[in-house]
């Protein structure tokens, strides 16, 4: 068994520019909301990096985020991650043999921040950031493990949307832009008033019920969720939420479908964001397990 190693997180640079921030001031109420959102994003990501687990509730996290050094002519500070006192020592498990390089941790943060704002703004280099992270992870993991980790990063980014909205609160009130970056001040994302408005205006489209041939995996009976791959596109997987009452029963059809690893028919609505599938909402299943090639 590989030796476990405690993770040392580098601070993340947070920078507010323009308006009040230009005079090294910021609206305290707006800053408070922003700091709350940033803290949630960073602590949740730190938990995932350290343990490989995505915890949605902040009180269950093993980390807290502190404010570090500041600068003049703007509002800039370091957000420093620290293990919460009286918590068990957090070690680097992350399916990497207990060793997580600092550059991989930074890459994960970069991807999380980019994914968060790509959901409602245009970020052309998000795919490039993901490929860079995948390449580094593949040095110490197999493809299946890396795919699962990347899927979790996407799921985590979706769950952090409310925190992302809080983070942008001061924009157009006490500052013009908000940036997130590493200690070398290579900023991952730069958000302005139009980005903030896109977050406020963001709405999902829910389609009508349709039948889909899918393969079900990673079912979670407690949370009533799973992943699905469309029969004609088995390389991609989508999040799915199950509203069918039978999911609460023992030996239900969803468990059977997962174990069979064969295509079944689900009746579901699609949750779309600008035409992109974000989630399936499943209300029924038919265990017609014909081969996926049919």
GROMACS .gro file of C-alpha atoms in nm:
model
  294
    1UNK     CA    1   0.000   0.000   0.000
    2UNK     CA    2   0.139   0.337  -0.100
    3UNK     CA    3   0.231   0.580   0.174
    4UNK     CA    4  -0.025   0.853   0.230
    5UNK     CA    5   0.089   1.213   0.210
    6UNK     CA    6  -0.081   1.520   0.349
    7UNK     CA    7  -0.180   1.769   0.081
    8UNK     CA    8  -0.035   2.119   0.084
    9UNK     CA    9  -0.268   2.355  -0.102
   10UNK     CA   10  -0.133   2.664  -0.271
   11UNK     CA   11  -0.341   2.980  -0.212
   12UNK     CA   12  -0.580   3.098  -0.483
   13UNK     CA   13  -0.551   3.464  -0.584
   14UNK     CA   14  -0.883   3.652  -0.575
   15UNK     CA   15  -0.886   3.995  -0.740
   16UNK     CA   16  -1.160   4.261  -0.764
   17UNK     CA   17  -1.082   4.553  -1.000
   18UNK     CA   18  -1.247   4.887  -1.083
   19UNK     CA   19  -1.503   5.114  -0.913
   20UNK     CA   20  -1.462   5.111  -0.532
   21UNK     CA   21  -1.200   4.837  -0.554
   22UNK     CA   22  -0.969   5.075  -0.743
   23UNK     CA   23  -0.941   5.274  -0.419
   24UNK     CA   24  -0.891   4.957  -0.218
   25UNK     CA   25  -1.251   4.963  -0.092
   26UNK     CA   26  -1.550   4.735  -0.149
   27UNK     CA   27  -1.913   4.716  -0.037
   28UNK     CA   28  -1.898   4.498   0.274
   29UNK     CA   29  -2.239   4.334   0.226
   30UNK     CA   30  -2.161   4.240  -0.135
   31UNK     CA   31  -1.812   4.126  -0.041
   32UNK     CA   32  -1.958   3.907   0.233
   33UNK     CA   33  -2.182   3.725  -0.017
   34UNK     CA   34  -1.893   3.691  -0.260
   35UNK     CA   35  -1.659   3.552   0.006
   36UNK     CA   36  -1.925   3.301   0.112
   37UNK     CA   37  -1.953   3.171  -0.245
   38UNK     CA   38  -1.577   3.156  -0.296
   39UNK     CA   39  -1.529   2.973   0.034
   40UNK     CA   40  -1.788   2.710  -0.065
   41UNK     CA   41  -1.626   2.654  -0.404
   42UNK     CA   42  -1.273   2.623  -0.267
   43UNK     CA   43  -1.350   2.410   0.040
   44UNK     CA   44  -1.565   2.169  -0.162
   45UNK     CA   45  -1.294   2.133  -0.427
   46UNK     CA   46  -1.027   2.083  -0.160
   47UNK     CA   47  -1.234   1.802  -0.007
   48UNK     CA   48  -1.259   1.632  -0.346
   49UNK     CA   49  -0.886   1.665  -0.412
   50UNK     CA   50  -0.799   1.524  -0.070
   51UNK     CA   51  -1.043   1.234  -0.052
   52UNK     CA   52  -1.188   1.175  -0.398
   53UNK     CA   53  -1.534   1.242  -0.251
   54UNK     CA   54  -1.778   1.520  -0.339
   55UNK     CA   55  -1.959   1.646  -0.028
   56UNK     CA   56  -2.242   1.890  -0.096
   57UNK     CA   57  -2.287   2.019   0.261
   58UNK     CA   58  -2.022   2.264   0.383
   59UNK     CA   59  -2.053   2.165   0.749
   60UNK     CA   60  -1.936   1.816   0.653
   61UNK     CA   61  -1.617   1.944   0.491
   62UNK     CA   62  -1.273   1.900   0.649
   63UNK     CA   63  -1.143   2.235   0.522
   64UNK     CA   64  -1.194   2.605   0.581
   65UNK     CA   65  -1.079   2.900   0.369
   66UNK     CA   66  -0.888   3.190   0.525
   67UNK     CA   67  -0.797   3.532   0.386
   68UNK     CA   68  -0.426   3.590   0.334
   69UNK     CA   69  -0.211   3.880   0.208
   70UNK     CA   70  -0.369   4.179   0.028
   71UNK     CA   71  -0.244   4.441  -0.222
   72UNK     CA   72  -0.314   4.805  -0.312
   73UNK     CA   73  -0.495   4.967  -0.611
   74UNK     CA   74  -0.753   4.691  -0.617
   75UNK     CA   75  -0.898   4.436  -0.376
   76UNK     CA   76  -0.668   4.136  -0.399
   77UNK     CA   77  -0.619   3.865  -0.142
   78UNK     CA   78  -0.507   3.508  -0.109
   79UNK     CA   79  -0.770   3.248  -0.022
   80UNK     CA   80  -0.578   2.997   0.191
   81UNK     CA   81  -0.713   2.646   0.250
   82UNK     CA   82  -0.660   2.494   0.593
   83UNK     CA   83  -0.777   2.176   0.763
   84UNK     CA   84  -1.044   2.241   1.027
   85UNK     CA   85  -0.921   2.188   1.382
   86UNK     CA   86  -1.034   1.871   1.561
   87UNK     CA   87  -1.096   1.701   1.229
   88UNK     CA   88  -0.916   1.384   1.136
   89UNK     CA   89  -0.596   1.451   0.943
   90UNK     CA   90  -0.683   1.471   0.575
   91UNK     CA   91  -0.448   1.283   0.348
   92UNK     CA   92  -0.412   1.258  -0.026
   93UNK     CA   93  -0.611   0.952  -0.131
   94UNK     CA   94  -0.755   1.068  -0.465
   95UNK     CA   95  -0.685   0.728  -0.624
   96UNK     CA   96  -0.331   0.842  -0.699
   97UNK     CA   97  -0.146   0.610  -0.461
   98UNK     CA   98  -0.150   0.877  -0.193
   99UNK     CA   99   0.060   1.119  -0.397
  100UNK     CA  100  -0.096   1.427  -0.550
  101UNK     CA  101   0.139   1.673  -0.715
  102UNK     CA  102   0.079   2.041  -0.646
  103UNK     CA  103   0.044   2.114  -1.017
  104UNK     CA  104  -0.243   1.862  -1.043
  105UNK     CA  105  -0.425   2.030  -0.754
  106UNK     CA  106  -0.393   2.367  -0.929
  107UNK     CA  107  -0.516   2.211  -1.254
  108UNK     CA  108  -0.825   2.077  -1.078
  109UNK     CA  109  -0.902   2.421  -0.938
  110UNK     CA  110  -0.849   2.575  -1.280
  111UNK     CA  111  -1.092   2.328  -1.440
  112UNK     CA  112  -1.356   2.373  -1.168
  113UNK     CA  113  -1.352   2.753  -1.204
  114UNK     CA  114  -1.366   2.731  -1.584
  115UNK     CA  115  -1.648   2.474  -1.579
  116UNK     CA  116  -1.852   2.686  -1.339
  117UNK     CA  117  -1.858   2.984  -1.568
  118UNK     CA  118  -1.870   2.794  -1.895
  119UNK     CA  119  -2.218   2.681  -1.790
  120UNK     CA  120  -2.350   3.030  -1.856
  121UNK     CA  121  -2.072   3.220  -2.032
  122UNK     CA  122  -1.832   3.146  -2.317
  123UNK     CA  123  -1.500   2.991  -2.215
  124UNK     CA  124  -1.317   2.863  -2.521
  125UNK     CA  125  -1.028   2.703  -2.334
  126UNK     CA  126  -1.226   2.483  -2.091
  127UNK     CA  127  -1.180   2.171  -2.305
  128UNK     CA  128  -0.806   2.241  -2.323
  129UNK     CA  129  -0.789   2.270  -1.943
  130UNK     CA  130  -0.970   1.938  -1.907
  131UNK     CA  131  -0.736   1.763  -2.151
  132UNK     CA  132  -0.431   1.893  -1.962
  133UNK     CA  133  -0.572   1.762  -1.634
  134UNK     CA  134  -0.661   1.424  -1.787
  135UNK     CA  135  -0.308   1.386  -1.926
  136UNK     CA  136  -0.151   1.444  -1.584
  137UNK     CA  137  -0.397   1.212  -1.408
  138UNK     CA  138  -0.329   0.935  -1.661
  139UNK     CA  139   0.033   0.930  -1.548
  140UNK     CA  140  -0.080   0.768  -1.220
  141UNK     CA  141  -0.429   0.630  -1.300
  142UNK     CA  142  -0.604   0.409  -1.555
  143UNK     CA  143  -0.851   0.556  -1.806
  144UNK     CA  144  -1.159   0.430  -1.620
  145UNK     CA  145  -1.051   0.596  -1.295
  146UNK     CA  146  -0.965   0.923  -1.470
  147UNK     CA  147  -1.303   0.929  -1.649
  148UNK     CA  148  -1.482   0.880  -1.317
  149UNK     CA  149  -1.281   1.159  -1.153
  150UNK     CA  150  -1.353   1.400  -1.441
  151UNK     CA  151  -1.724   1.311  -1.422
  152UNK     CA  152  -1.718   1.398  -1.051
  153UNK     CA  153  -1.553   1.733  -1.126
  154UNK     CA  154  -1.838   1.812  -1.369
  155UNK     CA  155  -2.101   1.702  -1.116
  156UNK     CA  156  -1.934   1.911  -0.847
  157UNK     CA  157  -1.924   2.218  -1.073
  158UNK     CA  158  -2.299   2.188  -1.139
  159UNK     CA  159  -2.366   2.163  -0.765
  160UNK     CA  160  -2.160   2.474  -0.695
  161UNK     CA  161  -2.368   2.704  -0.919
  162UNK     CA  162  -2.540   2.882  -0.625
  163UNK     CA  163  -2.196   2.952  -0.476
  164UNK     CA  164  -2.079   3.085  -0.812
  165UNK     CA  165  -2.370   3.326  -0.823
  166UNK     CA  166  -2.283   3.454  -0.475
  167UNK     CA  167  -1.920   3.499  -0.577
  168UNK     CA  168  -2.013   3.751  -0.850
  169UNK     CA  169  -2.226   3.973  -0.621
  170UNK     CA  170  -1.987   4.277  -0.603
  171UNK     CA  171  -1.953   4.305  -0.984
  172UNK     CA  172  -2.114   4.625  -1.120
  173UNK     CA  173  -2.172   4.743  -0.761
  174UNK     CA  174  -1.828   4.777  -0.602
  175UNK     CA  175  -1.601   4.644  -0.878
  176UNK     CA  176  -1.593   4.594  -1.254
  177UNK     CA  177  -1.426   4.253  -1.267
  178UNK     CA  178  -1.351   3.950  -1.051
  179UNK     CA  179  -1.059   3.714  -1.122
  180UNK     CA  180  -0.939   3.381  -0.985
  181UNK     CA  181  -0.580   3.262  -1.030
  182UNK     CA  182  -0.276   3.083  -0.894
  183UNK     CA  183   0.011   3.220  -0.686
  184UNK     CA  184   0.192   3.332  -1.003
  185UNK     CA  185  -0.116   3.544  -1.087
  186UNK     CA  186  -0.200   3.337  -1.392
  187UNK     CA  187  -0.572   3.403  -1.373
  188UNK     CA  188  -0.803   3.114  -1.466
  189UNK     CA  189  -1.112   3.325  -1.534
  190UNK     CA  190  -1.201   3.694  -1.547
  191UNK     CA  191  -1.566   3.785  -1.494
  192UNK     CA  192  -1.737   4.115  -1.579
  193UNK     CA  193  -2.088   4.264  -1.566
  194UNK     CA  194  -2.212   4.070  -1.870
  195UNK     CA  195  -2.092   3.744  -1.714
  196UNK     CA  196  -2.278   3.826  -1.392
  197UNK     CA  197  -2.596   3.905  -1.588
  198UNK     CA  198  -2.567   3.577  -1.775
  199UNK     CA  199  -2.562   3.399  -1.439
  200UNK     CA  200  -2.870   3.588  -1.319
  201UNK     CA  201  -3.061   3.522  -1.644
  202UNK     CA  202  -2.964   3.156  -1.668
  203UNK     CA  203  -3.263   2.925  -1.710
  204UNK     CA  204  -3.296   2.557  -1.795
  205UNK     CA  205  -3.532   2.415  -2.056
  206UNK     CA  206  -3.721   2.096  -1.968
  207UNK     CA  207  -3.835   1.883  -2.264
  208UNK     CA  208  -4.145   1.664  -2.290
  209UNK     CA  209  -4.130   1.296  -2.189
  210UNK     CA  210  -3.955   1.077  -2.448
  211UNK     CA  211  -3.829   0.719  -2.464
  212UNK     CA  212  -3.453   0.668  -2.481
  213UNK     CA  213  -3.240   0.354  -2.517
  214UNK     CA  214  -2.962   0.383  -2.259
  215UNK     CA  215  -2.712   0.194  -2.049
  216UNK     CA  216  -2.733   0.277  -1.678
  217UNK     CA  217  -2.429   0.296  -1.450
  218UNK     CA  218  -2.321   0.436  -1.111
  219UNK     CA  219  -2.668   0.407  -0.960
  220UNK     CA  220  -2.718   0.561  -0.615
  221UNK     CA  221  -3.033   0.420  -0.458
  222UNK     CA  222  -3.020   0.659  -0.161
  223UNK     CA  223  -2.994   0.979  -0.366
  224UNK     CA  224  -3.201   0.832  -0.654
  225UNK     CA  225  -2.943   0.923  -0.918
  226UNK     CA  226  -2.740   0.744  -1.182
  227UNK     CA  227  -2.542   0.801  -1.501
  228UNK     CA  228  -2.680   0.710  -1.843
  229UNK     CA  229  -2.519   0.661  -2.184
  230UNK     CA  230  -2.734   0.686  -2.495
  231UNK     CA  231  -2.727   0.372  -2.708
  232UNK     CA  232  -2.604   0.567  -3.013
  233UNK     CA  233  -2.334   0.752  -2.815
  234UNK     CA  234  -2.191   0.514  -2.554
  235UNK     CA  235  -1.872   0.716  -2.498
  236UNK     CA  236  -2.062   1.003  -2.333
  237UNK     CA  237  -2.240   0.980  -1.999
  238UNK     CA  238  -2.507   1.206  -1.855
  239UNK     CA  239  -2.637   1.265  -1.504
  240UNK     CA  240  -2.985   1.132  -1.438
  241UNK     CA  241  -3.236   1.180  -1.158
  242UNK     CA  242  -3.493   0.906  -1.097
  243UNK     CA  243  -3.846   1.012  -0.992
  244UNK     CA  244  -3.998   0.666  -1.052
  245UNK     CA  245  -4.132   0.547  -0.709
  246UNK     CA  246  -3.993   0.196  -0.759
  247UNK     CA  247  -3.639   0.327  -0.706
  248UNK     CA  248  -3.712   0.311  -0.332
  249UNK     CA  249  -3.798  -0.060  -0.351
  250UNK     CA  250  -3.557  -0.349  -0.306
  251UNK     CA  251  -3.448  -0.536  -0.621
  252UNK     CA  252  -3.594  -0.268  -0.848
  253UNK     CA  253  -3.556  -0.256  -1.226
  254UNK     CA  254  -3.293   0.018  -1.213
  255UNK     CA  255  -3.058  -0.202  -1.012
  256UNK     CA  256  -3.124  -0.489  -1.251
  257UNK     CA  257  -3.047  -0.264  -1.551
  258UNK     CA  258  -2.721  -0.148  -1.391
  259UNK     CA  259  -2.606  -0.502  -1.318
  260UNK     CA  260  -2.694  -0.625  -1.668
  261UNK     CA  261  -2.481  -0.355  -1.835
  262UNK     CA  262  -2.713  -0.376  -2.133
  263UNK     CA  263  -2.933  -0.117  -2.301
  264UNK     CA  264  -3.282  -0.061  -2.160
  265UNK     CA  265  -3.561   0.184  -2.241
  266UNK     CA  266  -3.626   0.476  -2.009
  267UNK     CA  267  -3.902   0.735  -2.023
  268UNK     CA  268  -3.750   1.068  -1.930
  269UNK     CA  269  -3.745   1.444  -1.970
  270UNK     CA  270  -3.421   1.618  -2.064
  271UNK     CA  271  -3.290   1.919  -1.874
  272UNK     CA  272  -3.121   2.146  -2.130
  273UNK     CA  273  -2.893   2.445  -2.098
  274UNK     CA  274  -2.872   2.631  -2.429
  275UNK     CA  275  -2.957   2.305  -2.606
  276UNK     CA  276  -2.694   2.102  -2.420
  277UNK     CA  277  -2.815   1.805  -2.216
  278UNK     CA  278  -2.739   1.861  -1.847
  279UNK     CA  279  -2.954   1.589  -1.693
  280UNK     CA  280  -3.218   1.323  -1.764
  281UNK     CA  281  -3.521   1.312  -1.533
  282UNK     CA  282  -3.638   0.949  -1.545
  283UNK     CA  283  -3.999   0.856  -1.462
  284UNK     CA  284  -4.018   0.498  -1.596
  285UNK     CA  285  -3.805   0.207  -1.719
  286UNK     CA  286  -3.865  -0.093  -1.945
  287UNK     CA  287  -3.624  -0.387  -1.902
  288UNK     CA  288  -3.625  -0.474  -2.270
  289UNK     CA  289  -3.255  -0.563  -2.260
  290UNK     CA  290  -3.185  -0.601  -2.628
  291UNK     CA  291  -2.814  -0.567  -2.717
  292UNK     CA  292  -2.698  -0.206  -2.741
  293UNK     CA  293  -2.614  -0.257  -3.109
  294UNK     CA  294  -2.978  -0.323  -3.198
   0.00000   0.00000   0.00000
